[in-house]
CSV table of C-alpha atoms and ligand atoms in Angstrom, one decimal:
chain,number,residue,atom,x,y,z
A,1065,UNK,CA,-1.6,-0.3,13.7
A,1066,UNK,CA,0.5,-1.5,16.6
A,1067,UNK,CA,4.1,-1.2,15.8
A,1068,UNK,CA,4.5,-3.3,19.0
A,1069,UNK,CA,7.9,-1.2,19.6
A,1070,UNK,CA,9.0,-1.3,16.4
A,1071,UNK,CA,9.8,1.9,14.1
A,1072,UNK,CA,9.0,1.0,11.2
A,1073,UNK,CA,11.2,4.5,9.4
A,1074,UNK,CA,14.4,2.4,11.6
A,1075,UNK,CA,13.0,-1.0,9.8
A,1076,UNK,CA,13.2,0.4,6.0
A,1077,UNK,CA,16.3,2.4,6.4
A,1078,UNK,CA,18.1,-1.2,7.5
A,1079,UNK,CA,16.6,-2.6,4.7
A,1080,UNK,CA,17.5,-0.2,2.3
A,1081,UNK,CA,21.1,0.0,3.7
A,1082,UNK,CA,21.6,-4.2,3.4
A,1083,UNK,CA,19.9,-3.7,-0.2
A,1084,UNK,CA,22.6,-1.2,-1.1
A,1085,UNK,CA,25.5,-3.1,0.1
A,1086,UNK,CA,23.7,-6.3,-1.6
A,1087,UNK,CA,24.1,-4.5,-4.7
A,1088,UNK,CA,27.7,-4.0,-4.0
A,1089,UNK,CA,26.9,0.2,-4.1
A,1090,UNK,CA,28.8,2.6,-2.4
A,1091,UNK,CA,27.4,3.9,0.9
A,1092,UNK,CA,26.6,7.4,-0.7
A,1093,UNK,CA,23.7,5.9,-2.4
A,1094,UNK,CA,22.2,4.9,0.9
A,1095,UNK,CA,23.0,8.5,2.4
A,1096,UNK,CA,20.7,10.1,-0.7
A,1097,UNK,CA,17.9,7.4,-0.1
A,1098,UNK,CA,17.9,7.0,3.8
A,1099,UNK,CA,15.4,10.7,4.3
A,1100,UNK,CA,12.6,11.8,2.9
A,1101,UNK,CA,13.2,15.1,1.4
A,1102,UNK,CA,10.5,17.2,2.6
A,1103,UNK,CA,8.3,16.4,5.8
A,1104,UNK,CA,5.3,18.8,6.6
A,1105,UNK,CA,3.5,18.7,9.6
A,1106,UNK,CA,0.2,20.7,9.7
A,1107,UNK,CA,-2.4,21.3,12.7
A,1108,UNK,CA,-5.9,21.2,12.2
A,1109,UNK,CA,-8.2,22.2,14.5
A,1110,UNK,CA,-12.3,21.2,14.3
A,1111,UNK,CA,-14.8,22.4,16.0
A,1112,UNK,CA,-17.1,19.2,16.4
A,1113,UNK,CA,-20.8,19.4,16.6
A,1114,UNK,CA,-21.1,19.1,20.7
A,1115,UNK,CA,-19.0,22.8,20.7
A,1116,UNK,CA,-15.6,22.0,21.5
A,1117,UNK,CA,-12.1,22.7,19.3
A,1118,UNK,CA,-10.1,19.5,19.1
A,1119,UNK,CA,-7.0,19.9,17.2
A,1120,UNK,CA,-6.0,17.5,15.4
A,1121,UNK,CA,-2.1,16.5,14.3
A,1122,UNK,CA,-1.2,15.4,10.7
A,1123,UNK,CA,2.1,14.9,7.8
A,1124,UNK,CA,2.5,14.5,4.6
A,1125,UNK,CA,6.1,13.5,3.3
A,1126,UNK,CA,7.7,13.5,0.0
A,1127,UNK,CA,10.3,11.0,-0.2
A,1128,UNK,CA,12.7,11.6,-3.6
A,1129,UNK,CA,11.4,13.0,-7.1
A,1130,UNK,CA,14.1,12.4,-9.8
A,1131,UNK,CA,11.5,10.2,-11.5
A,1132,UNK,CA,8.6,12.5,-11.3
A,1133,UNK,CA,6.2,13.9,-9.1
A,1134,UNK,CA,5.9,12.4,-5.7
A,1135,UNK,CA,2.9,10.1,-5.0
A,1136,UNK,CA,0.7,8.3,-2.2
A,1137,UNK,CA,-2.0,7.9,-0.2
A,1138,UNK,CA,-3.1,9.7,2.9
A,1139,UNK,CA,-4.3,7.5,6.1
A,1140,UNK,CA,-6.6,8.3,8.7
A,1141,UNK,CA,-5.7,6.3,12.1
A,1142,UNK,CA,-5.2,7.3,15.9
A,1143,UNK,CA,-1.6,5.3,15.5
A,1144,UNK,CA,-0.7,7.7,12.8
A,1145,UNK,CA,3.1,9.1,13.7
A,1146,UNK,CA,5.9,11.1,11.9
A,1147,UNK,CA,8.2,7.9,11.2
A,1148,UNK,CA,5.3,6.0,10.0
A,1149,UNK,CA,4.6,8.2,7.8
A,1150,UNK,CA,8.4,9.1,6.5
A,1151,UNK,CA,8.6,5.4,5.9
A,1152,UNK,CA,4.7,4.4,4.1
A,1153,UNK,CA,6.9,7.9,1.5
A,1154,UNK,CA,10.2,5.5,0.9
A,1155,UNK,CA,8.2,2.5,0.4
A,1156,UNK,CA,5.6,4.4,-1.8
A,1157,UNK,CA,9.0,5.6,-3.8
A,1158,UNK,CA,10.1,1.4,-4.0
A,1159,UNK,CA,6.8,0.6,-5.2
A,1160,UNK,CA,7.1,3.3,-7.9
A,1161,UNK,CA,10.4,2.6,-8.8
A,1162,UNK,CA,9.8,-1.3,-8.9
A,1163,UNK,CA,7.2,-0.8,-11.2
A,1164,UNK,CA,8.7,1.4,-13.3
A,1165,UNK,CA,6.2,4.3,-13.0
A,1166,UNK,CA,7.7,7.8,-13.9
A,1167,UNK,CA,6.5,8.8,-10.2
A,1168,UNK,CA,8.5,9.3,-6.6
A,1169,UNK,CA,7.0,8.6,-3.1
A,1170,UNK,CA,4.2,10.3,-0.8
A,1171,UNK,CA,2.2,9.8,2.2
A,1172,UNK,CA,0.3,11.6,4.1
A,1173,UNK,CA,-1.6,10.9,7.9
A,1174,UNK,CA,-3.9,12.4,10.5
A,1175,UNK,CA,-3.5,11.1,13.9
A,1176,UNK,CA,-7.6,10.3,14.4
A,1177,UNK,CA,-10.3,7.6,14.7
A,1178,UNK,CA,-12.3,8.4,12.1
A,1179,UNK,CA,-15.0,6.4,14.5
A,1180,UNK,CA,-14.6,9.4,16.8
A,1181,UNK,CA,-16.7,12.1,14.0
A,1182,UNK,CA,-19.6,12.1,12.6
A,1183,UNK,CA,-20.2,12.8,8.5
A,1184,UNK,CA,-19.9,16.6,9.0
A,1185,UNK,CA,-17.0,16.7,11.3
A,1186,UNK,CA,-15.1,13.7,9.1
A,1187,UNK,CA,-15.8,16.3,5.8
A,1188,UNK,CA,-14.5,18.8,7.3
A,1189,UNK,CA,-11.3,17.4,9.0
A,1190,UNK,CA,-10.5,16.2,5.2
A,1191,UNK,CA,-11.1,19.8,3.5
A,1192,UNK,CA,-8.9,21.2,6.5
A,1193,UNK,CA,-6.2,18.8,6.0
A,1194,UNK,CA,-5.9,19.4,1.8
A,1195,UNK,CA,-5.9,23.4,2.6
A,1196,UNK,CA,-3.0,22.7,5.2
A,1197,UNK,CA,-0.7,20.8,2.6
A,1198,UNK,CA,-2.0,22.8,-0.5
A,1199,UNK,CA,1.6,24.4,-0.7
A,1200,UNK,CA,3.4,21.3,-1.3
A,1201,UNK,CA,0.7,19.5,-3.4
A,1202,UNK,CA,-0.3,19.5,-7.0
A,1203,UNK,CA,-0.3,17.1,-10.3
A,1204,UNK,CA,3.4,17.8,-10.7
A,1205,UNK,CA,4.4,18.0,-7.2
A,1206,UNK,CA,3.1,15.4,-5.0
A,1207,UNK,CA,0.0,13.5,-5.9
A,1208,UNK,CA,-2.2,12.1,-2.4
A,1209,UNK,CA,-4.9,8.8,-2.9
A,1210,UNK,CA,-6.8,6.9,-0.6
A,1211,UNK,CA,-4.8,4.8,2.0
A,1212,UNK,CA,-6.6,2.8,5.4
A,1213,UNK,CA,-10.0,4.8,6.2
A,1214,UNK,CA,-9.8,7.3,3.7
A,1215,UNK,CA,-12.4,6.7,0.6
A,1216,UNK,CA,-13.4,7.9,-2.6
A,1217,UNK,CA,-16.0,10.2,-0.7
A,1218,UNK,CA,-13.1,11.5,1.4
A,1219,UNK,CA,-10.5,12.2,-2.0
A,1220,UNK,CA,-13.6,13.9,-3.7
A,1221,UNK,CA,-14.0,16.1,-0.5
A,1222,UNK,CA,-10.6,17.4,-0.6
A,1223,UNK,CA,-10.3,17.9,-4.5
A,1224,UNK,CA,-13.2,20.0,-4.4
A,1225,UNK,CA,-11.8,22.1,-1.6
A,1226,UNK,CA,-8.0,22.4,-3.3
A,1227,UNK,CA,-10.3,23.2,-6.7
A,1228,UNK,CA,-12.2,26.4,-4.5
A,1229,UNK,CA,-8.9,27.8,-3.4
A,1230,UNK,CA,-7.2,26.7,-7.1
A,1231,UNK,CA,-9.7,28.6,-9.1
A,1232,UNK,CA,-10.5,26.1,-11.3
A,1233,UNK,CA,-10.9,22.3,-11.7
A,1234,UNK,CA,-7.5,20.5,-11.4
A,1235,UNK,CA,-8.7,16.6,-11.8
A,1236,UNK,CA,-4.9,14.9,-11.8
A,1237,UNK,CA,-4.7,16.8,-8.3
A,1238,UNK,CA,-5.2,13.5,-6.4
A,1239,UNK,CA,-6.3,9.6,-7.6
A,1240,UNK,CA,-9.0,7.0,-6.2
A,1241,UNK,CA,-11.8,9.9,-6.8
A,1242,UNK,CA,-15.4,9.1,-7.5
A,1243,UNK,CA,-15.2,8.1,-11.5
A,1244,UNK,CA,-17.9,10.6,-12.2
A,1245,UNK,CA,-15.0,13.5,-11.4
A,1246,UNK,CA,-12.1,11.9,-12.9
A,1247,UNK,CA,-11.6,8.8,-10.7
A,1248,UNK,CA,-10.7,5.4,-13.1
A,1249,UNK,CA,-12.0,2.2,-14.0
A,1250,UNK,CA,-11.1,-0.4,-11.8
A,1251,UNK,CA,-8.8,2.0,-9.1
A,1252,UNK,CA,-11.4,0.9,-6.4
A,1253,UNK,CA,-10.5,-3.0,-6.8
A,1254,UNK,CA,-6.2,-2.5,-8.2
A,1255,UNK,CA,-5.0,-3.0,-5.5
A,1256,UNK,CA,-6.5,-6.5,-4.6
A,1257,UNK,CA,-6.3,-7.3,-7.8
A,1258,UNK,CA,-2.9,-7.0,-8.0
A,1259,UNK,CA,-2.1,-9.2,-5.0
A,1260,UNK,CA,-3.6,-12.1,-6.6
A,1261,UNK,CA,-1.8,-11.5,-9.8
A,1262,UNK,CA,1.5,-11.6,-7.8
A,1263,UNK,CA,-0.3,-14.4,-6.1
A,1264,UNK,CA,-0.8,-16.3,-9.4
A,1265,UNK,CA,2.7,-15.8,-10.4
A,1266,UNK,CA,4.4,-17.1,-7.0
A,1267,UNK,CA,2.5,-20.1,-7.0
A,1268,UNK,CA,3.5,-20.6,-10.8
A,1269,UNK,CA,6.9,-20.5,-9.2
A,1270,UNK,CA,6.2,-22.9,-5.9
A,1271,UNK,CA,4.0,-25.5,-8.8
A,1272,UNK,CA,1.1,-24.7,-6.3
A,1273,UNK,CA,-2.4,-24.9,-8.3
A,1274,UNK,CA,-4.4,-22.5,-7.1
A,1275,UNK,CA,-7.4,-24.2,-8.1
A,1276,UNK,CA,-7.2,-26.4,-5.2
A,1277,UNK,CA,-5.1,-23.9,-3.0
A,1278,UNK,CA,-6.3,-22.7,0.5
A,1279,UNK,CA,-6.2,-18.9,2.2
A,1280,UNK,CA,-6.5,-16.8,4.6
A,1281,UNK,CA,-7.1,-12.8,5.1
A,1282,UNK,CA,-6.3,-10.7,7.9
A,1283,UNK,CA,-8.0,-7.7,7.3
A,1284,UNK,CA,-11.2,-7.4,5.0
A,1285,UNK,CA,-11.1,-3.3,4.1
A,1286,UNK,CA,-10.5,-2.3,0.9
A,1287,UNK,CA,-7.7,-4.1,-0.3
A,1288,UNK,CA,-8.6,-7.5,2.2
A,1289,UNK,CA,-12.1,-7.7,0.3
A,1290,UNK,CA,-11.2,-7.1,-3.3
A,1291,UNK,CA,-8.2,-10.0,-2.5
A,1292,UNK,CA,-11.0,-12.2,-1.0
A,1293,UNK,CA,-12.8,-11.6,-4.5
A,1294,UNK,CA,-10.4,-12.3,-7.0
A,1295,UNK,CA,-8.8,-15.5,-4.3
A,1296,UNK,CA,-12.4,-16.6,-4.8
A,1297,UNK,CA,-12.7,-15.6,-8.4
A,1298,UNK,CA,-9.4,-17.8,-9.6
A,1299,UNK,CA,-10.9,-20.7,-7.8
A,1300,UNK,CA,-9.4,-20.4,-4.1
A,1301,UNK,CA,-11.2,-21.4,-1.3
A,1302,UNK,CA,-10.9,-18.7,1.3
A,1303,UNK,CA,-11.3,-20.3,4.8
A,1304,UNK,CA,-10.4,-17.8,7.4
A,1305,UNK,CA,-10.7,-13.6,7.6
A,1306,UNK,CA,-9.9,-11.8,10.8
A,1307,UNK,CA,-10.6,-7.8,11.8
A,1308,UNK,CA,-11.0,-5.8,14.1
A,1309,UNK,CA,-14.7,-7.3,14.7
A,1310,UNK,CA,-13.3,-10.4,15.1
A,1311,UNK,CA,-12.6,-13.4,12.9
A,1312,UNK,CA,-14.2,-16.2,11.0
A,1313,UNK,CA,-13.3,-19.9,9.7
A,1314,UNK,CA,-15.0,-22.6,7.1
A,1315,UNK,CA,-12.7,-25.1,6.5
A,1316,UNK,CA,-14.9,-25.4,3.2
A,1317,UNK,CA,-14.5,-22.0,2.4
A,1318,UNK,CA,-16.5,-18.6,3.4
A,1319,UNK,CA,-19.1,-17.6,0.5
A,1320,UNK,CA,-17.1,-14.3,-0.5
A,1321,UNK,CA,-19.9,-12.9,-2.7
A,1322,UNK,CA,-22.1,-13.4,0.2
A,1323,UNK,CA,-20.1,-11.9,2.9
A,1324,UNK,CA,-19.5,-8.9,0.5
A,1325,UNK,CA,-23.0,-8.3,0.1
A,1326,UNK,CA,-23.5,-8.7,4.1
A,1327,UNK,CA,-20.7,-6.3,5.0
A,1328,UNK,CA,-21.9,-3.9,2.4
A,1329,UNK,CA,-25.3,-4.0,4.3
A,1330,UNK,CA,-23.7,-2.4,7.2
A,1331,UNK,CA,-22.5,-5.6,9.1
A,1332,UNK,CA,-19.2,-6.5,10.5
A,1333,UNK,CA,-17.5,-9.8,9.5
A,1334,UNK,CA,-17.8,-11.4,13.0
A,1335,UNK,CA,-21.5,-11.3,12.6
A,1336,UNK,CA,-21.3,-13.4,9.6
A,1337,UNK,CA,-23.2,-16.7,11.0
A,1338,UNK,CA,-22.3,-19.4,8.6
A,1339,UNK,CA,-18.6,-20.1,10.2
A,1340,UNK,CA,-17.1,-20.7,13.8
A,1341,UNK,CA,-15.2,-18.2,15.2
A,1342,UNK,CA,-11.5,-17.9,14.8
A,1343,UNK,CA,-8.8,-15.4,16.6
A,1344,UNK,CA,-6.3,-13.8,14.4
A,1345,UNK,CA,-3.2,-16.2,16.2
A,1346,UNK,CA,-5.4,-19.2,15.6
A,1347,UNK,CA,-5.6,-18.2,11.7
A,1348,UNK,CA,-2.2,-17.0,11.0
A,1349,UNK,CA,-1.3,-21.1,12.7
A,1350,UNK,CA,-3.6,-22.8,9.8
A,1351,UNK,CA,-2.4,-25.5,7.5
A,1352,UNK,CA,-3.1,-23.4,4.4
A,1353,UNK,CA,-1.5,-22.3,1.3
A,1354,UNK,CA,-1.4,-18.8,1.3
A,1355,UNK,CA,-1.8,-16.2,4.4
A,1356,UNK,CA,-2.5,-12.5,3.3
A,1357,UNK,CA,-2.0,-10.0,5.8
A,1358,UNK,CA,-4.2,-7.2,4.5
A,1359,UNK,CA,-4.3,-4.8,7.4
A,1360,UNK,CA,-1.6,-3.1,9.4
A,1361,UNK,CA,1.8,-3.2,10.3
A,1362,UNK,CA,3.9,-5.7,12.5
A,1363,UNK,CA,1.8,-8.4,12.5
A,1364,UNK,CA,4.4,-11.0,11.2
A,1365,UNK,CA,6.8,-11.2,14.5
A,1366,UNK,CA,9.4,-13.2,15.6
A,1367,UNK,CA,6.4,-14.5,18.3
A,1368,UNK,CA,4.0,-15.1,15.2
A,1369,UNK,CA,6.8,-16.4,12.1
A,1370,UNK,CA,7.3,-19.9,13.7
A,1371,UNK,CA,3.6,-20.5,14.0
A,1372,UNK,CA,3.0,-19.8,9.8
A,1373,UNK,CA,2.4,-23.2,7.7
A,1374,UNK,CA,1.4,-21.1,4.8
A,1375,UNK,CA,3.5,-21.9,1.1
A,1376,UNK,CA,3.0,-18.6,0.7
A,1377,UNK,CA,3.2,-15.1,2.3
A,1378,UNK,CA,1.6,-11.7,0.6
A,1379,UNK,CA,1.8,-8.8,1.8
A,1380,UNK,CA,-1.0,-6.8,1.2
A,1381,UNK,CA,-0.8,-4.2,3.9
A,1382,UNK,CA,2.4,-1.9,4.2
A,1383,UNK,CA,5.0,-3.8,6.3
A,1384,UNK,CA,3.1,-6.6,8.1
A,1385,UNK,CA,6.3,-8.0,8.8
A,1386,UNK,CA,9.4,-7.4,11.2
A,1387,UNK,CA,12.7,-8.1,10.0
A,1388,UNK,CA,12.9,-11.0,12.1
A,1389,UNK,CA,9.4,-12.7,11.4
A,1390,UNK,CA,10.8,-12.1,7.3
A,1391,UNK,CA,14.0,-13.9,8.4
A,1392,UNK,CA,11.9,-16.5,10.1
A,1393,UNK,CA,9.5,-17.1,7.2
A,1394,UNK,CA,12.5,-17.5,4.9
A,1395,UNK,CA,14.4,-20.2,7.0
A,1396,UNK,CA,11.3,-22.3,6.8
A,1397,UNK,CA,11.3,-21.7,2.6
A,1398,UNK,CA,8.1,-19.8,3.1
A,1399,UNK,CA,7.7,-17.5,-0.4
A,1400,UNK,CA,7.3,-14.1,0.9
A,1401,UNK,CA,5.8,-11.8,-1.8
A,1402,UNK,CA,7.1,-8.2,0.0
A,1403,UNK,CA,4.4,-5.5,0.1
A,1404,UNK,CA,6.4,-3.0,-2.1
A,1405,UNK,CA,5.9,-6.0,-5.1
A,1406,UNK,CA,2.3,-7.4,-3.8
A,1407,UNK,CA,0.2,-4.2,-3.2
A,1408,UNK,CA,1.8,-2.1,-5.9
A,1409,UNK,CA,-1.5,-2.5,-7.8
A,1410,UNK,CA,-3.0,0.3,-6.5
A,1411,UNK,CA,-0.2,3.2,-6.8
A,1412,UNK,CA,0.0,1.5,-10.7
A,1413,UNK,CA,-3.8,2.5,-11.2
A,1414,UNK,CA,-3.7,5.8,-9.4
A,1415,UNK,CA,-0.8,6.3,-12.6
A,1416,UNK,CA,-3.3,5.4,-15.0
A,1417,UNK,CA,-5.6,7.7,-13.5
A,1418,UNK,CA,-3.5,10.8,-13.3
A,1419,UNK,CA,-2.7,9.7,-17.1
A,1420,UNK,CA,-6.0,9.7,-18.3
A,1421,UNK,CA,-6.8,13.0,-16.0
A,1422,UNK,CA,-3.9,14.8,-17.9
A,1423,UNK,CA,-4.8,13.9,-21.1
A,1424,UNK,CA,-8.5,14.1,-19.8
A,1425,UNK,CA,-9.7,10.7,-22.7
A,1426,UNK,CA,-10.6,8.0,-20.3
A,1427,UNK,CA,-9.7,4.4,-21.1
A,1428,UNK,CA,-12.5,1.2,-20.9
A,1429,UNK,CA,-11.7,-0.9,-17.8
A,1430,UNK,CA,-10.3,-3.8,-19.6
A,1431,UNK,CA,-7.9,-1.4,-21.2
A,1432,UNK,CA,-7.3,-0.5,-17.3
A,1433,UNK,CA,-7.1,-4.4,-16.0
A,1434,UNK,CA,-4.5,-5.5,-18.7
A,1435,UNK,CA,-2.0,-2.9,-18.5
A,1436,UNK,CA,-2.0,-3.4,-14.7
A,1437,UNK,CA,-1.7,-7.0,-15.2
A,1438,UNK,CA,1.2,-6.4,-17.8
A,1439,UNK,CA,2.9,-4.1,-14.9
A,1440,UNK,CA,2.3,-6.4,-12.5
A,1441,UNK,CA,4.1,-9.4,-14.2
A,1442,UNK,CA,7.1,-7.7,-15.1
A,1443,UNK,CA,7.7,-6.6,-11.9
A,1444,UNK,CA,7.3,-9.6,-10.2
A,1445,UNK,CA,9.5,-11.2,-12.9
A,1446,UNK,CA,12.2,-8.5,-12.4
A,1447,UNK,CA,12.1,-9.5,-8.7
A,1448,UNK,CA,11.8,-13.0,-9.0
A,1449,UNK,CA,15.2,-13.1,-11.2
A,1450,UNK,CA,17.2,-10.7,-8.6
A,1451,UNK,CA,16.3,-12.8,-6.6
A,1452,UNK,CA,18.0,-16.3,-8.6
A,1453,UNK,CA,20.7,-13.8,-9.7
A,1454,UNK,CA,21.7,-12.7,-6.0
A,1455,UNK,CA,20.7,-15.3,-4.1
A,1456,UNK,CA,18.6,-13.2,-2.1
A,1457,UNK,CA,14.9,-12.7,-0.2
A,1458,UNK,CA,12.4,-11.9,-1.8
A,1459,UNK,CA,12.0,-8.8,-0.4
A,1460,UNK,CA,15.8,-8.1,-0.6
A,1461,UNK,CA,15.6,-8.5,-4.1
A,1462,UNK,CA,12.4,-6.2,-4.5
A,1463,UNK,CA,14.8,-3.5,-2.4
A,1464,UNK,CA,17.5,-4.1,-5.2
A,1465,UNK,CA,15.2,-3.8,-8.1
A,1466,UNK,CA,13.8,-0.4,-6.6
A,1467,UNK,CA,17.0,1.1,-5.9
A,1468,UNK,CA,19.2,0.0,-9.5
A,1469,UNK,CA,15.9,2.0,-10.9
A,1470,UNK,CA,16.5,4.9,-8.7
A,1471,UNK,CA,20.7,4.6,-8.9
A,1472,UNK,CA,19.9,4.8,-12.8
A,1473,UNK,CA,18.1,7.5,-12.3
A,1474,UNK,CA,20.8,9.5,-9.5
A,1475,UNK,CA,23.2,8.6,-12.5
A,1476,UNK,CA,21.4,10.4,-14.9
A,1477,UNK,CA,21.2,13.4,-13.0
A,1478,UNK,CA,24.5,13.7,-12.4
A,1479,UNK,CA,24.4,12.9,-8.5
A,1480,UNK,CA,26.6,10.1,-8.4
A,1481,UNK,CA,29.8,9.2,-10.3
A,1482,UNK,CA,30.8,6.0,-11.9
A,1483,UNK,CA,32.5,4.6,-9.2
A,1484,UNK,CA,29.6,4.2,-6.8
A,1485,UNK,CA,28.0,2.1,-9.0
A,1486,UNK,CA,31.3,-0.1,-10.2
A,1487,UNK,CA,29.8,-3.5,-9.4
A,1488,UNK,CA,25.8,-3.2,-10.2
B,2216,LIG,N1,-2.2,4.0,-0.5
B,2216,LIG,C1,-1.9,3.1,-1.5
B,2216,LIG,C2,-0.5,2.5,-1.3
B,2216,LIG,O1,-0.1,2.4,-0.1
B,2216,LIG,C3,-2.0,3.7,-2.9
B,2216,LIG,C4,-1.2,5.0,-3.2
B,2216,LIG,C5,-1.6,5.7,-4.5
B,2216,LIG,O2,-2.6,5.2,-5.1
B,2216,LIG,O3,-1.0,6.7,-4.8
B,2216,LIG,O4,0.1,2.0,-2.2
């Protein structure tokens, strides 16, 4: 994830200081909210199978937890770096607190390619890592989950190594496990999912009909496929994706089903022979509808935001936008939907999973779909109308619905008096 100069723990600390003053709140709420509160940084050293030690670097932060345990996902990625990581622990603790889930925000990171190991030296990176931040883990501590390269495989590697030095089996230790060992229904697709349900409702907003709406993907992991799914599933065509691989177009639309099935055959999307070829400038350019940026950071720049015909932005990766490509997508009346609202679907699943791990009854995946969906909508509606009431971004008004929720919270505790929150 190139963060092309950018610091992306310098980018949400402005944001979070404009969304405080947009709230008319006194400074002192951006003072509590501008660090995270605990920052570890472990070392872990592998001895790979050709002999030699490397040592590998990794964090994990914990943002704020005056609404409950802290919360998010660990990434492996040789761009991995402390600020990234404090800031992917304040956005986590937005997404929460947007939401409304009774959780704070995490992240964790190792700086590696996970191309660099083989199976054995990947499993045993991931138990090392876990044993390093045992101390400041646990279900009501902090709470990790899959983020970019990490899997299911990986989260049930490292709950089986905190459950050898634990004793016994703790399932609510981490989410996006394996379902057989307390993973849920539908975590594997939430987050997707829940970009095309904020999807559905901005284009209910813009009167675009999605039925004969056009998109495009950057990025086709995870949370890239399941969007491509569900795009394809309400009736989208889906006419460009771009990866690292490379990128594809059909101005008729790609057969989603049948790129799923050849990617999950080991194949990389630039292989895929029924389109042209497409680079990721030429695709973020298209006359479209919607442009999902589903990979890394940075991607939407002041150099790329003038080239964007899309109706609609969403942000499914973690801050694919600088402050100035946002600025530039909102002069043109682009509708941004801000990653903290967009990908939120996953962090809300991981919830329902650490719910149904503590009360150990596990719900139906319907049961699982529809309360995400309920989550989904409300958030996007309280938003949406801080947006109207403030005359505000989109994202500036995701910002301000986070941080009322967390001021509430501050309030209740007894950290802040009256007079810091006179005009909210
Ligand atoms: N890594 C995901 C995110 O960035 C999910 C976090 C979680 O499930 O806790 O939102």
């Amino acid at each position: 994830m190139s963060t092309h100069g950018k610091n992306p723990y310098e980018i949400v600390q402005e944001l979070l200081k404009e969304s405080v003053n947009g709230l008319g709140l006194d400074e002192s709420i951006y003072q509590i909210l501008k660090k995270p509160m605990r920052v570890l940084e472990v070392s872990i050293p592998i001895r790979k199978d050709n002999g030699d030690i490397v040592n590998y670097t990794g964090y994990r932060s914990q943002h704020l937890d005056i609404l409950g345990p802290t919360k998010g996902g660990i990434r492996f990625h040789p761009e991995v770096n402390i600020d990234e990581v404090r800031a992917l622990s304040i956005w986590m603790s937005m997404k929460s607190a947007i939401i409304q889930l009774p959780l704070g925000g995490g992240k964790g990171g190792v700086i590696v390619n996970p191309n660099d190991l083989n199976e054995r030296e990947l499993e045993e990176l991931s138990r090392s890592y876990i044993r390093k931040i045992t101390p400041i883990i646990g279900p009501k501590k902090d709470i990790p989950a899959p983020d970019m390269n990490t899997t299911p495989e990986i989260m049930a590697w490292m709950i089986d190594e905190y459950d050898k030095l634990n004793g016994y089996n703790v399932p609510g230790l981490l989410t996006g496990k394996p379902i057989i060992i307390g993973g849920s229904q539908g975590r594997l697709e939430a987050t997707g999912r829940g970009v095309v349900i904020t999807i559905r409702e901005a284009a209910n907003a813009i009167n675009l009909d999605l039925s004969q709406a056009t998109a495009a993907i950057q990025g086709f992991g995870n949370v890239g496929s399941a969007t491509a799914h569900f795009l394809h599933e309400s009736g989208v065509k889906v006419v460009a994706i771009t990866d690292e691989s490379g990128g594809i177009y059909n101005e008729n639309g790609i057969n989603i089903p049948e790129l799923t099935e050849f990617v999950a055959e080991g194949n990389v999307i630039a292989d895929y022979e029924k389109c042209e070829s497409i680079s990721n400038e030429k695709m973020f350019a298209l006359p479209i509808d919607i442009l999902i940026p589903a990979a890394i950071e940075n991607q939407i720049t002041k150099e790329t935001a003038p080239t964007i015909q899309a109706k609609i932005v969403a942000e499914a990766a973690n801050g694919p936008s600088t402050p100035e490509g946002n600025d530039i997508l909102e002069e043109n009346g682009v509708f941004i939907i801000p990653d903290i609202l967009c990908n939120a679907g996953g962090v809300t699943v991981s919830y329902f999973e650490w719910v149904q791990n503590t009360m150990n009854y596990y719900w139906k995946e319907e049961k699982v779909n529809r309360e995400l969906e309920e989550k989904m909508i409300s958030a996007f509606k309280r938003v949406y109308e801080m947006k109207e009431e403030k005359k505000s971004g989109m994202r500036q008004a995701a910002y301000m619905v986070g941080i009322k929720h967390l001021v509430l919270a501050l309030k209740a505790r007894g950290w802040i008096k009256n007079g810091d929150l006179s005009k909210m």
